[in-house]
């Protein structure tokens, strides 16, 4: 499907979602998908944007009535006065962005990653748990959750292997067509490759698999909920991309007829887009990888009892500013004698208080959803948390957890994405606990991870001067009662990141 048609389809889907979901449900869906570090960043952003949202132990001074922008068409609240530290942080963010945008559009490959946090280049201080994996491995894990035919899986695997370190695809689709025929013996027309590429581009992080920086940014914008801001962001990247790359903000503002406040909001959101989605998942094998902060901490007792806690990290306890509540109460008691300016202040206060209450409720709902999901996973995979043996992992799909929790399938998918659990046996992505089933000749249902674990054991014990071929591995698995095709052996081996026999020979 051409990129333009795919964007239109995604916009229609998001518009339909927005019509069927309430704003609160959409906020809950966004927060559920965030890992703990992402949630901390989102809370910081929300507190910066909403002065009515505060940390419960740190109540602000008495509220003064806000000043409103002169532009009567703007419904956004005015930016609050900043203290020295926040002003300095914003200046550092701007400097980082300026450095990132130097040469933007001239050479995509030299673009550094930038984000709203402003500290993308600093080393994170969280402890590294378990084994780090490359973004290639993470994409392969996500692909394993899709319902693909062997034909589609073969194409997607090759596309993933063709991505550059930043997560972009710079090979022409006709070149992929030739390489698939030569190296995989797969006859895949360009249209089919583009269709599968579209499926890959729906994986996380947004922008992965894009063929250009412009497409990368558009893919990220398409994931946002439908709004006027989203439409403006799309117009800037689609119609004013050259001006955007050269930071001609005044020209864009004039062309779109935006007020200063609207332009400031628009450009601030555009700066959050990530030109290197692959780098945000951790670099390729052989380089230092992004460190992991677990979202769940699982504890196994000697008697087999398994308990867990939700890692709250540095997440603060939020509340609504008492000064905002007092001001709103005071205004409402005297609403019959209010001036126009005071009524505007009251509307502003009510809007911010409602937004703060909704955000706090969404945080509470997120916590409950995560707790229910992890509880179900532990119940379904209890034996693994007791002995740490991958062979103990039973077949489990998203539907199993959804049925046990009563939550929507899409909600379980969001929780399972980019979340990690620290266990006695290491730290694992939640996706690690999901796998399809395999039915043996005796009718026993096993997890495909059991076969992969056995396959890895065979390869680790092989004579490295005479490594086992896929046919030999197929025969050995058959003796263990796992009758699978040679191509399935090859697929599992590749998913384990193990090369072919000739490359394993020492």
CSV table of C-alpha atoms in Angstrom, one decimal:
chain,number,residue,atom,x,y,z
A,1,UNK,CA,0.0,0.0,0.0
A,2,UNK,CA,1.4,3.4,-0.9
A,3,UNK,CA,2.5,5.6,2.1
A,4,UNK,CA,-0.1,8.2,1.5
A,5,UNK,CA,-3.0,5.7,1.4
A,6,UNK,CA,-1.6,4.0,4.5
A,7,UNK,CA,-1.4,7.3,6.4
A,8,UNK,CA,-5.1,8.1,5.4
A,9,UNK,CA,-6.1,4.6,6.6
A,10,UNK,CA,-4.3,5.0,9.9
A,11,UNK,CA,-5.9,8.4,10.4
A,12,UNK,CA,-9.4,7.0,9.8
A,13,UNK,CA,-8.7,4.2,12.2
A,14,UNK,CA,-7.5,6.6,14.9
A,15,UNK,CA,-10.5,8.8,14.3
A,16,UNK,CA,-12.9,5.8,14.7
A,17,UNK,CA,-11.0,4.9,17.9
A,18,UNK,CA,-11.5,8.4,19.2
A,19,UNK,CA,-15.2,8.3,18.5
A,20,UNK,CA,-15.7,5.0,20.3
A,21,UNK,CA,-13.4,5.7,23.3
A,22,UNK,CA,-13.8,8.5,25.8
A,23,UNK,CA,-10.9,10.9,26.3
A,24,UNK,CA,-10.2,9.3,29.7
A,25,UNK,CA,-10.0,5.8,28.0
A,26,UNK,CA,-7.5,7.2,25.5
A,27,UNK,CA,-5.4,8.7,28.2
A,28,UNK,CA,-5.4,5.4,30.1
A,29,UNK,CA,-4.4,3.5,26.9
A,30,UNK,CA,-1.5,5.9,26.4
A,31,UNK,CA,-0.2,5.6,30.0
A,32,UNK,CA,-0.6,1.8,30.1
A,33,UNK,CA,1.7,1.5,27.1
A,34,UNK,CA,4.5,3.5,28.8
A,35,UNK,CA,7.3,1.7,30.8
A,36,UNK,CA,8.3,3.2,34.1
A,37,UNK,CA,10.9,5.6,32.7
A,38,UNK,CA,8.5,6.7,30.0
A,39,UNK,CA,5.8,7.3,32.6
A,40,UNK,CA,8.2,9.4,34.7
A,41,UNK,CA,8.9,11.6,31.7
A,42,UNK,CA,5.2,11.9,30.9
A,43,UNK,CA,4.4,13.0,34.4
A,44,UNK,CA,7.1,15.6,34.3
A,45,UNK,CA,5.7,16.9,31.0
A,46,UNK,CA,2.2,16.9,32.4
A,47,UNK,CA,3.2,18.9,35.5
A,48,UNK,CA,5.1,21.4,33.3
A,49,UNK,CA,2.0,21.9,31.2
A,50,UNK,CA,-0.6,21.9,34.1
A,51,UNK,CA,0.2,24.0,37.2
A,52,UNK,CA,-2.9,22.4,38.9
A,53,UNK,CA,-1.1,19.0,39.0
A,54,UNK,CA,1.5,18.9,41.9
A,55,UNK,CA,3.4,16.5,44.0
A,56,UNK,CA,1.4,15.9,47.2
A,57,UNK,CA,4.3,16.6,49.6
A,58,UNK,CA,5.3,19.9,47.8
A,59,UNK,CA,2.3,22.2,47.7
A,60,UNK,CA,2.9,25.4,45.7
A,61,UNK,CA,2.4,29.0,46.9
A,62,UNK,CA,-0.9,30.8,46.8
A,63,UNK,CA,-2.3,30.9,43.3
A,64,UNK,CA,-2.4,34.1,41.4
A,65,UNK,CA,-5.0,34.6,38.6
A,66,UNK,CA,-3.4,33.8,35.3
A,67,UNK,CA,-2.8,36.2,32.5
A,68,UNK,CA,-4.4,35.2,29.2
A,69,UNK,CA,-3.0,35.7,25.7
A,70,UNK,CA,-4.2,38.6,23.6
A,71,UNK,CA,-5.2,36.2,20.8
A,72,UNK,CA,-8.9,35.6,21.4
A,73,UNK,CA,-9.0,32.6,19.0
A,74,UNK,CA,-6.5,30.6,21.2
A,75,UNK,CA,-8.1,28.3,23.8
A,76,UNK,CA,-4.7,27.2,25.2
A,77,UNK,CA,-3.6,28.2,28.6
A,78,UNK,CA,-0.7,30.7,28.8
A,79,UNK,CA,2.7,29.3,29.7
A,80,UNK,CA,3.5,29.7,33.4
A,81,UNK,CA,6.4,31.7,34.7
A,82,UNK,CA,9.5,29.5,35.0
A,83,UNK,CA,12.1,29.4,37.7
A,84,UNK,CA,15.7,29.5,37.0
A,85,UNK,CA,16.3,25.7,36.9
A,86,UNK,CA,13.4,25.0,34.5
A,87,UNK,CA,14.5,27.9,32.2
A,88,UNK,CA,18.0,26.6,32.1
A,89,UNK,CA,16.7,23.1,31.3
A,90,UNK,CA,14.6,24.4,28.4
A,91,UNK,CA,17.7,26.3,27.1
A,92,UNK,CA,19.7,23.1,27.2
A,93,UNK,CA,16.9,21.3,25.4
A,94,UNK,CA,16.8,24.0,22.7
A,95,UNK,CA,20.6,23.8,22.3
A,96,UNK,CA,20.4,20.0,21.9
A,97,UNK,CA,17.7,20.4,19.3
A,98,UNK,CA,19.7,23.1,17.5
A,99,UNK,CA,22.6,20.7,17.3
A,100,UNK,CA,20.4,17.9,16.1
A,101,UNK,CA,18.8,20.0,13.4
A,102,UNK,CA,22.1,21.1,11.9
A,103,UNK,CA,22.2,19.4,8.5
A,104,UNK,CA,18.8,17.9,8.9
A,105,UNK,CA,17.7,16.9,5.5
A,106,UNK,CA,21.2,16.9,4.1
A,107,UNK,CA,22.3,13.7,5.7
A,108,UNK,CA,19.9,11.6,7.7
A,109,UNK,CA,22.6,9.2,8.8
A,110,UNK,CA,24.4,11.8,10.9
A,111,UNK,CA,21.3,12.8,12.9
A,112,UNK,CA,21.7,12.4,16.6
A,113,UNK,CA,18.8,11.3,18.7
A,114,UNK,CA,17.0,14.1,20.6
A,115,UNK,CA,14.0,14.1,22.9
A,116,UNK,CA,12.1,16.3,25.2
A,117,UNK,CA,14.1,15.1,28.2
A,118,UNK,CA,17.1,17.0,27.0
A,119,UNK,CA,19.6,14.5,28.4
A,120,UNK,CA,19.7,12.0,25.6
A,121,UNK,CA,23.5,12.0,25.5
A,122,UNK,CA,23.9,11.4,29.2
A,123,UNK,CA,24.6,8.0,30.6
A,124,UNK,CA,21.6,6.6,32.4
A,125,UNK,CA,22.2,5.6,36.0
A,126,UNK,CA,19.8,2.7,36.3
A,127,UNK,CA,21.3,-0.7,37.0
A,128,UNK,CA,21.4,-3.1,34.1
A,129,UNK,CA,19.4,-6.3,34.8
A,130,UNK,CA,19.7,-9.5,32.8
A,131,UNK,CA,20.9,-9.7,29.2
A,132,UNK,CA,20.6,-6.7,26.9
A,133,UNK,CA,19.3,-7.3,23.4
A,134,UNK,CA,19.6,-5.4,20.2
A,135,UNK,CA,16.7,-3.7,18.5
A,136,UNK,CA,16.9,-6.4,15.9
A,137,UNK,CA,16.1,-9.0,18.6
A,138,UNK,CA,13.3,-6.8,20.0
A,139,UNK,CA,11.7,-6.5,16.6
A,140,UNK,CA,12.0,-10.2,16.1
A,141,UNK,CA,10.2,-10.7,19.5
A,142,UNK,CA,7.4,-8.4,18.4
A,143,UNK,CA,7.1,-10.1,15.1
A,144,UNK,CA,6.7,-13.4,17.0
A,145,UNK,CA,3.4,-12.0,18.4
A,146,UNK,CA,2.0,-11.3,14.9
A,147,UNK,CA,-0.2,-13.8,13.0
A,148,UNK,CA,2.0,-14.2,9.9
A,149,UNK,CA,2.3,-16.8,7.2
A,150,UNK,CA,5.7,-18.4,6.7
A,151,UNK,CA,5.9,-16.3,3.5
A,152,UNK,CA,5.2,-13.0,5.3
A,153,UNK,CA,7.5,-14.0,8.1
A,154,UNK,CA,10.4,-14.7,5.7
A,155,UNK,CA,10.0,-11.3,4.1
A,156,UNK,CA,9.7,-9.4,7.4
A,157,UNK,CA,12.7,-11.2,8.9
A,158,UNK,CA,14.8,-10.1,5.9
A,159,UNK,CA,13.5,-6.5,6.1
A,160,UNK,CA,14.4,-6.4,9.8
A,161,UNK,CA,17.9,-7.7,9.0
A,162,UNK,CA,18.2,-4.9,6.3
A,163,UNK,CA,17.5,-2.0,8.7
A,164,UNK,CA,20.2,0.4,9.5
A,165,UNK,CA,21.3,0.9,13.1
A,166,UNK,CA,18.9,3.9,13.4
A,167,UNK,CA,16.0,1.7,12.5
A,168,UNK,CA,15.5,3.2,9.0
A,169,UNK,CA,15.3,1.1,5.7
A,170,UNK,CA,17.6,2.7,3.1
A,171,UNK,CA,17.5,-0.2,0.6
A,172,UNK,CA,15.3,0.1,-2.4
A,173,UNK,CA,12.4,-2.3,-2.4
A,174,UNK,CA,13.4,-3.6,-5.8
A,175,UNK,CA,16.8,-4.4,-4.3
A,176,UNK,CA,15.1,-6.4,-1.5
A,177,UNK,CA,13.1,-8.2,-4.2
A,178,UNK,CA,16.4,-9.3,-5.8
A,179,UNK,CA,18.1,-10.3,-2.5
A,180,UNK,CA,15.1,-12.3,-1.3
A,181,UNK,CA,15.1,-14.3,-4.5
A,182,UNK,CA,18.9,-14.9,-4.3
A,183,UNK,CA,19.4,-15.5,-0.6
A,184,UNK,CA,16.0,-16.8,0.6
A,185,UNK,CA,14.7,-18.3,-2.6
A,186,UNK,CA,11.5,-16.2,-2.1
A,187,UNK,CA,9.7,-14.7,-5.0
A,188,UNK,CA,8.3,-11.5,-3.5
A,189,UNK,CA,6.9,-8.8,-5.8
A,190,UNK,CA,7.7,-5.2,-4.7
A,191,UNK,CA,4.0,-4.7,-3.8
A,192,UNK,CA,4.1,-7.6,-1.4
A,193,UNK,CA,7.4,-6.4,0.2
A,194,UNK,CA,5.7,-2.9,0.7
A,195,UNK,CA,2.7,-4.6,2.3
A,196,UNK,CA,4.8,-6.5,4.7
A,197,UNK,CA,6.9,-3.4,5.4
A,198,UNK,CA,3.7,-1.6,6.3
A,199,UNK,CA,3.0,-4.4,8.9
A,200,UNK,CA,6.6,-3.9,10.3
A,201,UNK,CA,6.0,-0.2,10.5
A,202,UNK,CA,3.2,-0.8,12.9
A,203,UNK,CA,5.6,-2.3,15.5
A,204,UNK,CA,7.3,-0.3,18.2
A,205,UNK,CA,8.9,2.2,18.4
A,206,UNK,CA,6.9,4.4,16.0
A,207,UNK,CA,8.9,5.3,12.9
A,208,UNK,CA,10.7,1.9,12.7
A,209,UNK,CA,11.2,0.7,9.1
A,210,UNK,CA,10.7,4.1,7.5
A,211,UNK,CA,12.4,4.7,4.2
A,212,UNK,CA,13.3,8.4,4.8
A,213,UNK,CA,13.4,10.8,7.7
A,214,UNK,CA,10.2,12.4,6.4
A,215,UNK,CA,8.4,9.1,6.4
A,216,UNK,CA,9.8,8.3,9.9
A,217,UNK,CA,8.4,11.5,11.4
A,218,UNK,CA,5.0,11.0,9.6
A,219,UNK,CA,4.7,7.5,11.0
A,220,UNK,CA,5.2,8.8,14.5
A,221,UNK,CA,2.7,11.6,14.0
A,222,UNK,CA,0.1,9.1,12.6
A,223,UNK,CA,0.2,7.2,16.0
A,224,UNK,CA,-1.1,10.3,17.9
A,225,UNK,CA,-4.7,10.7,18.8
A,226,UNK,CA,-6.8,12.8,16.3
A,227,UNK,CA,-6.6,16.5,17.0
A,228,UNK,CA,-5.9,19.8,15.4
A,229,UNK,CA,-2.4,19.7,16.6
A,230,UNK,CA,-1.9,16.3,14.9
A,231,UNK,CA,-3.2,17.8,11.6
A,232,UNK,CA,-0.9,20.7,11.9
A,233,UNK,CA,2.1,18.5,12.6
A,234,UNK,CA,1.3,16.4,9.5
A,235,UNK,CA,1.0,19.5,7.4
A,236,UNK,CA,4.4,20.8,8.5
A,237,UNK,CA,6.2,17.5,7.8
A,238,UNK,CA,4.3,16.9,4.6
A,239,UNK,CA,4.1,20.3,3.0
A,240,UNK,CA,6.8,22.4,4.7
A,241,UNK,CA,9.5,19.8,5.3
A,242,UNK,CA,12.3,21.8,3.8
A,243,UNK,CA,11.4,24.8,5.9
A,244,UNK,CA,11.2,22.5,9.0
A,245,UNK,CA,14.7,21.0,8.4
A,246,UNK,CA,16.1,24.5,8.1
A,247,UNK,CA,14.3,25.7,11.2
A,248,UNK,CA,12.4,28.4,9.4
A,249,UNK,CA,9.8,28.6,12.1
A,250,UNK,CA,8.6,32.1,11.3
A,251,UNK,CA,7.9,31.1,7.7
A,252,UNK,CA,5.9,28.1,8.8
A,253,UNK,CA,4.0,30.1,11.4
A,254,UNK,CA,3.0,32.7,8.8
A,255,UNK,CA,2.0,30.1,6.2
A,256,UNK,CA,-0.3,28.3,8.7
A,257,UNK,CA,-1.6,31.6,10.2
A,258,UNK,CA,-0.8,30.6,13.8
A,259,UNK,CA,-0.7,32.7,16.9
A,260,UNK,CA,2.6,32.8,18.8
A,261,UNK,CA,1.2,30.5,21.5
A,262,UNK,CA,-0.1,28.0,18.9
A,263,UNK,CA,3.2,28.1,17.0
A,264,UNK,CA,5.1,27.5,20.2
A,265,UNK,CA,3.0,24.5,21.1
A,266,UNK,CA,3.3,23.1,17.6
A,267,UNK,CA,7.0,23.4,17.3
A,268,UNK,CA,7.4,22.0,20.8
A,269,UNK,CA,5.6,18.9,19.8
A,270,UNK,CA,7.6,18.6,16.6
A,271,UNK,CA,10.8,18.7,18.6
A,272,UNK,CA,9.7,15.5,20.5
A,273,UNK,CA,9.8,13.4,17.3
A,274,UNK,CA,12.7,10.9,17.1
A,275,UNK,CA,14.7,10.8,13.9
A,276,UNK,CA,16.4,7.6,15.0
A,277,UNK,CA,13.8,5.1,16.3
A,278,UNK,CA,16.2,2.2,16.2
A,279,UNK,CA,18.6,3.9,18.6
A,280,UNK,CA,15.9,4.4,21.2
A,281,UNK,CA,15.6,0.6,21.5
A,282,UNK,CA,19.3,0.0,22.2
A,283,UNK,CA,22.1,-0.2,19.7
A,284,UNK,CA,23.2,-3.2,17.7
A,285,UNK,CA,25.1,-6.1,19.1
A,286,UNK,CA,28.7,-5.3,19.9
A,287,UNK,CA,27.9,-1.8,21.2
A,288,UNK,CA,26.9,-0.6,24.7
A,289,UNK,CA,23.1,-1.1,25.0
A,290,UNK,CA,20.4,0.9,26.5
A,291,UNK,CA,19.9,0.0,30.2
A,292,UNK,CA,16.7,-1.5,31.5
A,293,UNK,CA,14.6,-0.5,34.5
A,294,UNK,CA,12.2,-3.3,35.4
A,295,UNK,CA,8.5,-2.4,35.8
A,296,UNK,CA,7.8,-5.4,38.0
A,297,UNK,CA,9.9,-7.1,40.8
A,298,UNK,CA,8.9,-10.7,41.2
A,299,UNK,CA,10.0,-12.6,44.3
A,300,UNK,CA,9.8,-16.4,44.7
A,301,UNK,CA,9.8,-18.0,48.2
A,302,UNK,CA,11.3,-21.4,49.1
A,303,UNK,CA,7.8,-22.9,49.4
A,304,UNK,CA,7.0,-21.9,45.8
A,305,UNK,CA,4.9,-18.8,46.7
A,306,UNK,CA,5.4,-16.1,44.1
A,307,UNK,CA,4.7,-12.5,44.9
A,308,UNK,CA,5.4,-9.3,43.0
A,309,UNK,CA,5.5,-5.5,43.4
A,310,UNK,CA,5.1,-2.7,40.9
A,311,UNK,CA,8.3,-0.8,40.6
A,312,UNK,CA,7.3,2.9,41.2
A,313,UNK,CA,10.9,4.1,40.9
A,314,UNK,CA,10.9,7.9,41.2
A,315,UNK,CA,7.2,8.2,40.3
A,316,UNK,CA,5.8,10.9,42.7
A,317,UNK,CA,2.4,10.8,44.5
A,318,UNK,CA,0.3,13.4,42.6
A,319,UNK,CA,-2.6,15.5,43.8
A,320,UNK,CA,-4.6,18.6,42.7
A,321,UNK,CA,-3.2,21.9,43.9
A,322,UNK,CA,-5.1,23.0,46.9
A,323,UNK,CA,-4.6,26.6,45.9
A,324,UNK,CA,-6.3,25.9,42.6
A,325,UNK,CA,-9.2,24.2,44.4
A,326,UNK,CA,-9.6,27.1,46.8
A,327,UNK,CA,-9.5,29.7,44.0
A,328,UNK,CA,-12.1,27.8,42.0
A,329,UNK,CA,-14.4,27.5,45.1
A,330,UNK,CA,-14.0,31.3,45.8
A,331,UNK,CA,-14.8,32.2,42.2
A,332,UNK,CA,-17.8,29.9,42.1
A,333,UNK,CA,-19.3,31.4,45.3
A,334,UNK,CA,-19.2,34.9,43.7
A,335,UNK,CA,-20.0,33.9,40.1
A,336,UNK,CA,-22.9,36.4,39.9
A,337,UNK,CA,-20.5,39.3,40.3
A,338,UNK,CA,-17.6,38.3,38.2
A,339,UNK,CA,-16.0,40.4,35.5
A,340,UNK,CA,-15.3,39.0,32.1
A,341,UNK,CA,-11.6,38.6,32.9
A,342,UNK,CA,-12.4,36.8,36.2
A,343,UNK,CA,-14.8,34.4,34.4
A,344,UNK,CA,-12.0,33.6,31.9
A,345,UNK,CA,-9.7,32.9,34.9
A,346,UNK,CA,-12.4,30.6,36.4
A,347,UNK,CA,-12.7,28.7,33.1
A,348,UNK,CA,-8.9,28.3,33.0
A,349,UNK,CA,-8.7,27.0,36.6
A,350,UNK,CA,-11.6,24.5,36.0
A,351,UNK,CA,-9.9,23.2,32.8
A,352,UNK,CA,-6.6,22.7,34.6
A,353,UNK,CA,-8.2,21.1,37.7
A,354,UNK,CA,-10.3,18.7,35.5
A,355,UNK,CA,-7.2,17.7,33.5
A,356,UNK,CA,-5.2,17.1,36.7
A,357,UNK,CA,-8.0,14.9,38.2
A,358,UNK,CA,-8.3,12.9,35.0
A,359,UNK,CA,-4.6,12.4,34.8
A,360,UNK,CA,-4.4,11.2,38.4
A,361,UNK,CA,-7.3,8.8,37.8
A,362,UNK,CA,-5.6,7.5,34.6
A,363,UNK,CA,-2.4,6.8,36.7
A,364,UNK,CA,-4.5,4.9,39.2
A,365,UNK,CA,-6.2,2.9,36.4
A,366,UNK,CA,-2.8,2.2,34.9
A,367,UNK,CA,-1.5,0.7,38.2
A,368,UNK,CA,-4.6,-1.5,38.5
A,369,UNK,CA,-4.3,-2.7,34.9
A,370,UNK,CA,-0.6,-3.6,35.3
A,371,UNK,CA,-1.1,-5.4,38.6
A,372,UNK,CA,-4.0,-7.5,37.1
A,373,UNK,CA,-1.9,-8.4,34.0
A,374,UNK,CA,1.2,-9.4,35.9
A,375,UNK,CA,-0.9,-11.4,38.4
A,376,UNK,CA,-2.4,-13.3,35.5
A,377,UNK,CA,1.0,-14.0,33.9
A,378,UNK,CA,2.4,-15.3,37.2
A,379,UNK,CA,-0.6,-17.6,37.6
A,380,UNK,CA,-0.4,-18.9,34.1
A,381,UNK,CA,3.4,-19.3,34.1
A,382,UNK,CA,3.8,-20.1,37.9
A,383,UNK,CA,6.2,-23.0,37.4
A,384,UNK,CA,8.7,-20.9,35.4
A,385,UNK,CA,8.9,-18.4,38.3
A,386,UNK,CA,9.6,-21.2,40.6
A,387,UNK,CA,12.3,-23.1,38.7
A,388,UNK,CA,13.5,-20.6,36.0
A,389,UNK,CA,13.5,-23.4,33.4
A,390,UNK,CA,12.3,-22.2,30.0
A,391,UNK,CA,10.9,-25.7,29.4
A,392,UNK,CA,8.4,-24.8,32.2
A,393,UNK,CA,6.9,-22.0,30.1
A,394,UNK,CA,3.5,-23.2,29.0
A,395,UNK,CA,1.8,-21.9,25.8
A,396,UNK,CA,0.3,-18.5,26.5
A,397,UNK,CA,-1.1,-15.9,24.1
A,398,UNK,CA,-2.6,-12.4,24.7
A,399,UNK,CA,-6.1,-13.9,24.7
A,400,UNK,CA,-5.3,-16.1,27.6
A,401,UNK,CA,-4.3,-13.2,29.8
A,402,UNK,CA,-7.2,-11.1,28.6
A,403,UNK,CA,-9.7,-13.8,29.5
A,404,UNK,CA,-8.2,-14.2,33.0
A,405,UNK,CA,-8.1,-10.5,33.8
A,406,UNK,CA,-11.3,-9.4,32.0
A,407,UNK,CA,-9.3,-6.7,30.2
A,408,UNK,CA,-9.4,-6.0,26.5
A,409,UNK,CA,-6.9,-7.8,24.2
A,410,UNK,CA,-5.5,-4.4,23.1
A,411,UNK,CA,-4.9,-3.4,26.7
A,412,UNK,CA,-2.9,-6.6,27.4
A,413,UNK,CA,-0.9,-6.0,24.3
A,414,UNK,CA,-0.1,-2.4,25.5
A,415,UNK,CA,0.9,-3.7,28.9
A,416,UNK,CA,3.1,-6.4,27.4
A,417,UNK,CA,4.9,-3.9,25.2
A,418,UNK,CA,8.3,-2.6,26.4
A,419,UNK,CA,7.7,-3.7,30.0
A,420,UNK,CA,10.2,-5.8,32.0
A,421,UNK,CA,10.0,-8.1,35.0
A,422,UNK,CA,12.9,-8.6,37.4
A,423,UNK,CA,12.9,-12.2,38.6
A,424,UNK,CA,15.1,-14.5,40.6
A,425,UNK,CA,16.3,-15.9,37.2
A,426,UNK,CA,17.0,-12.6,35.5
A,427,UNK,CA,15.1,-9.8,33.9
A,428,UNK,CA,12.8,-10.6,31.1
A,429,UNK,CA,10.5,-8.6,28.8
A,430,UNK,CA,6.9,-9.5,29.4
A,431,UNK,CA,6.8,-10.7,25.8
A,432,UNK,CA,9.2,-13.5,26.9
A,433,UNK,CA,6.3,-15.2,28.7
A,434,UNK,CA,4.1,-15.4,25.6
A,435,UNK,CA,4.5,-18.2,23.0
A,436,UNK,CA,2.4,-20.3,20.6
A,437,UNK,CA,1.6,-23.9,21.3
A,438,UNK,CA,3.0,-27.1,19.7
A,439,UNK,CA,1.1,-30.3,19.9
A,440,UNK,CA,3.2,-33.5,20.1
A,441,UNK,CA,2.4,-36.8,18.5
A,442,UNK,CA,1.1,-38.0,21.8
A,443,UNK,CA,-1.3,-35.0,21.9
A,444,UNK,CA,0.6,-33.1,24.6
A,445,UNK,CA,0.5,-29.3,24.2
A,446,UNK,CA,3.8,-27.6,24.7
A,447,UNK,CA,5.2,-24.1,24.3
A,448,UNK,CA,7.3,-23.5,21.2
A,449,UNK,CA,9.9,-22.1,23.7
A,450,UNK,CA,10.4,-25.7,25.0
A,451,UNK,CA,11.5,-26.7,21.5
A,452,UNK,CA,13.8,-23.6,21.2
A,453,UNK,CA,15.4,-24.4,24.5
A,454,UNK,CA,16.1,-28.0,23.4
A,455,UNK,CA,17.4,-26.7,20.1
A,456,UNK,CA,19.8,-24.3,21.9
A,457,UNK,CA,21.0,-27.1,24.2
A,458,UNK,CA,21.8,-29.3,21.2
A,459,UNK,CA,23.8,-26.5,19.5
A,460,UNK,CA,25.7,-25.5,22.7
A,461,UNK,CA,26.8,-29.2,23.1
A,462,UNK,CA,27.8,-29.8,19.5
A,463,UNK,CA,31.3,-30.4,18.2
A,464,UNK,CA,32.3,-26.9,17.0
A,465,UNK,CA,34.6,-28.5,14.4
A,466,UNK,CA,31.6,-30.4,13.0
A,467,UNK,CA,28.6,-28.3,13.8
A,468,UNK,CA,25.1,-29.7,13.4
A,469,UNK,CA,23.2,-28.9,10.2
A,470,UNK,CA,19.5,-28.0,10.3
A,471,UNK,CA,18.6,-31.5,9.0
A,472,UNK,CA,20.7,-33.1,11.8
A,473,UNK,CA,19.0,-30.9,14.4
A,474,UNK,CA,15.6,-31.8,12.9
A,475,UNK,CA,16.4,-35.5,13.4
A,476,UNK,CA,17.6,-35.0,17.0
A,477,UNK,CA,14.4,-33.1,17.9
A,478,UNK,CA,12.3,-35.8,16.3
A,479,UNK,CA,14.0,-38.4,18.7
A,480,UNK,CA,12.9,-36.2,21.6
A,481,UNK,CA,9.4,-36.3,20.3
A,482,UNK,CA,9.3,-32.9,18.5
A,483,UNK,CA,8.5,-33.6,14.9
A,484,UNK,CA,8.9,-30.3,13.0
A,485,UNK,CA,10.0,-29.4,9.5
A,486,UNK,CA,13.6,-28.4,8.7
A,487,UNK,CA,12.4,-24.9,7.7
A,488,UNK,CA,10.8,-24.6,11.2
A,489,UNK,CA,14.2,-25.6,12.7
A,490,UNK,CA,15.8,-22.9,10.7
A,491,UNK,CA,13.2,-20.4,11.7
A,492,UNK,CA,13.6,-21.1,15.4
A,493,UNK,CA,17.4,-21.1,15.1
A,494,UNK,CA,17.3,-17.6,13.5
A,495,UNK,CA,14.9,-16.4,16.2
A,496,UNK,CA,17.4,-17.5,18.8
A,497,UNK,CA,20.1,-15.5,16.9
A,498,UNK,CA,22.1,-18.6,16.1
A,499,UNK,CA,23.9,-18.6,12.7
A,500,UNK,CA,24.0,-21.5,10.2
A,501,UNK,CA,26.3,-24.5,10.8
A,502,UNK,CA,29.1,-23.3,8.5
A,503,UNK,CA,29.4,-20.0,10.4
A,504,UNK,CA,29.5,-21.9,13.8
A,505,UNK,CA,32.5,-24.0,12.7
A,506,UNK,CA,35.7,-23.2,14.7
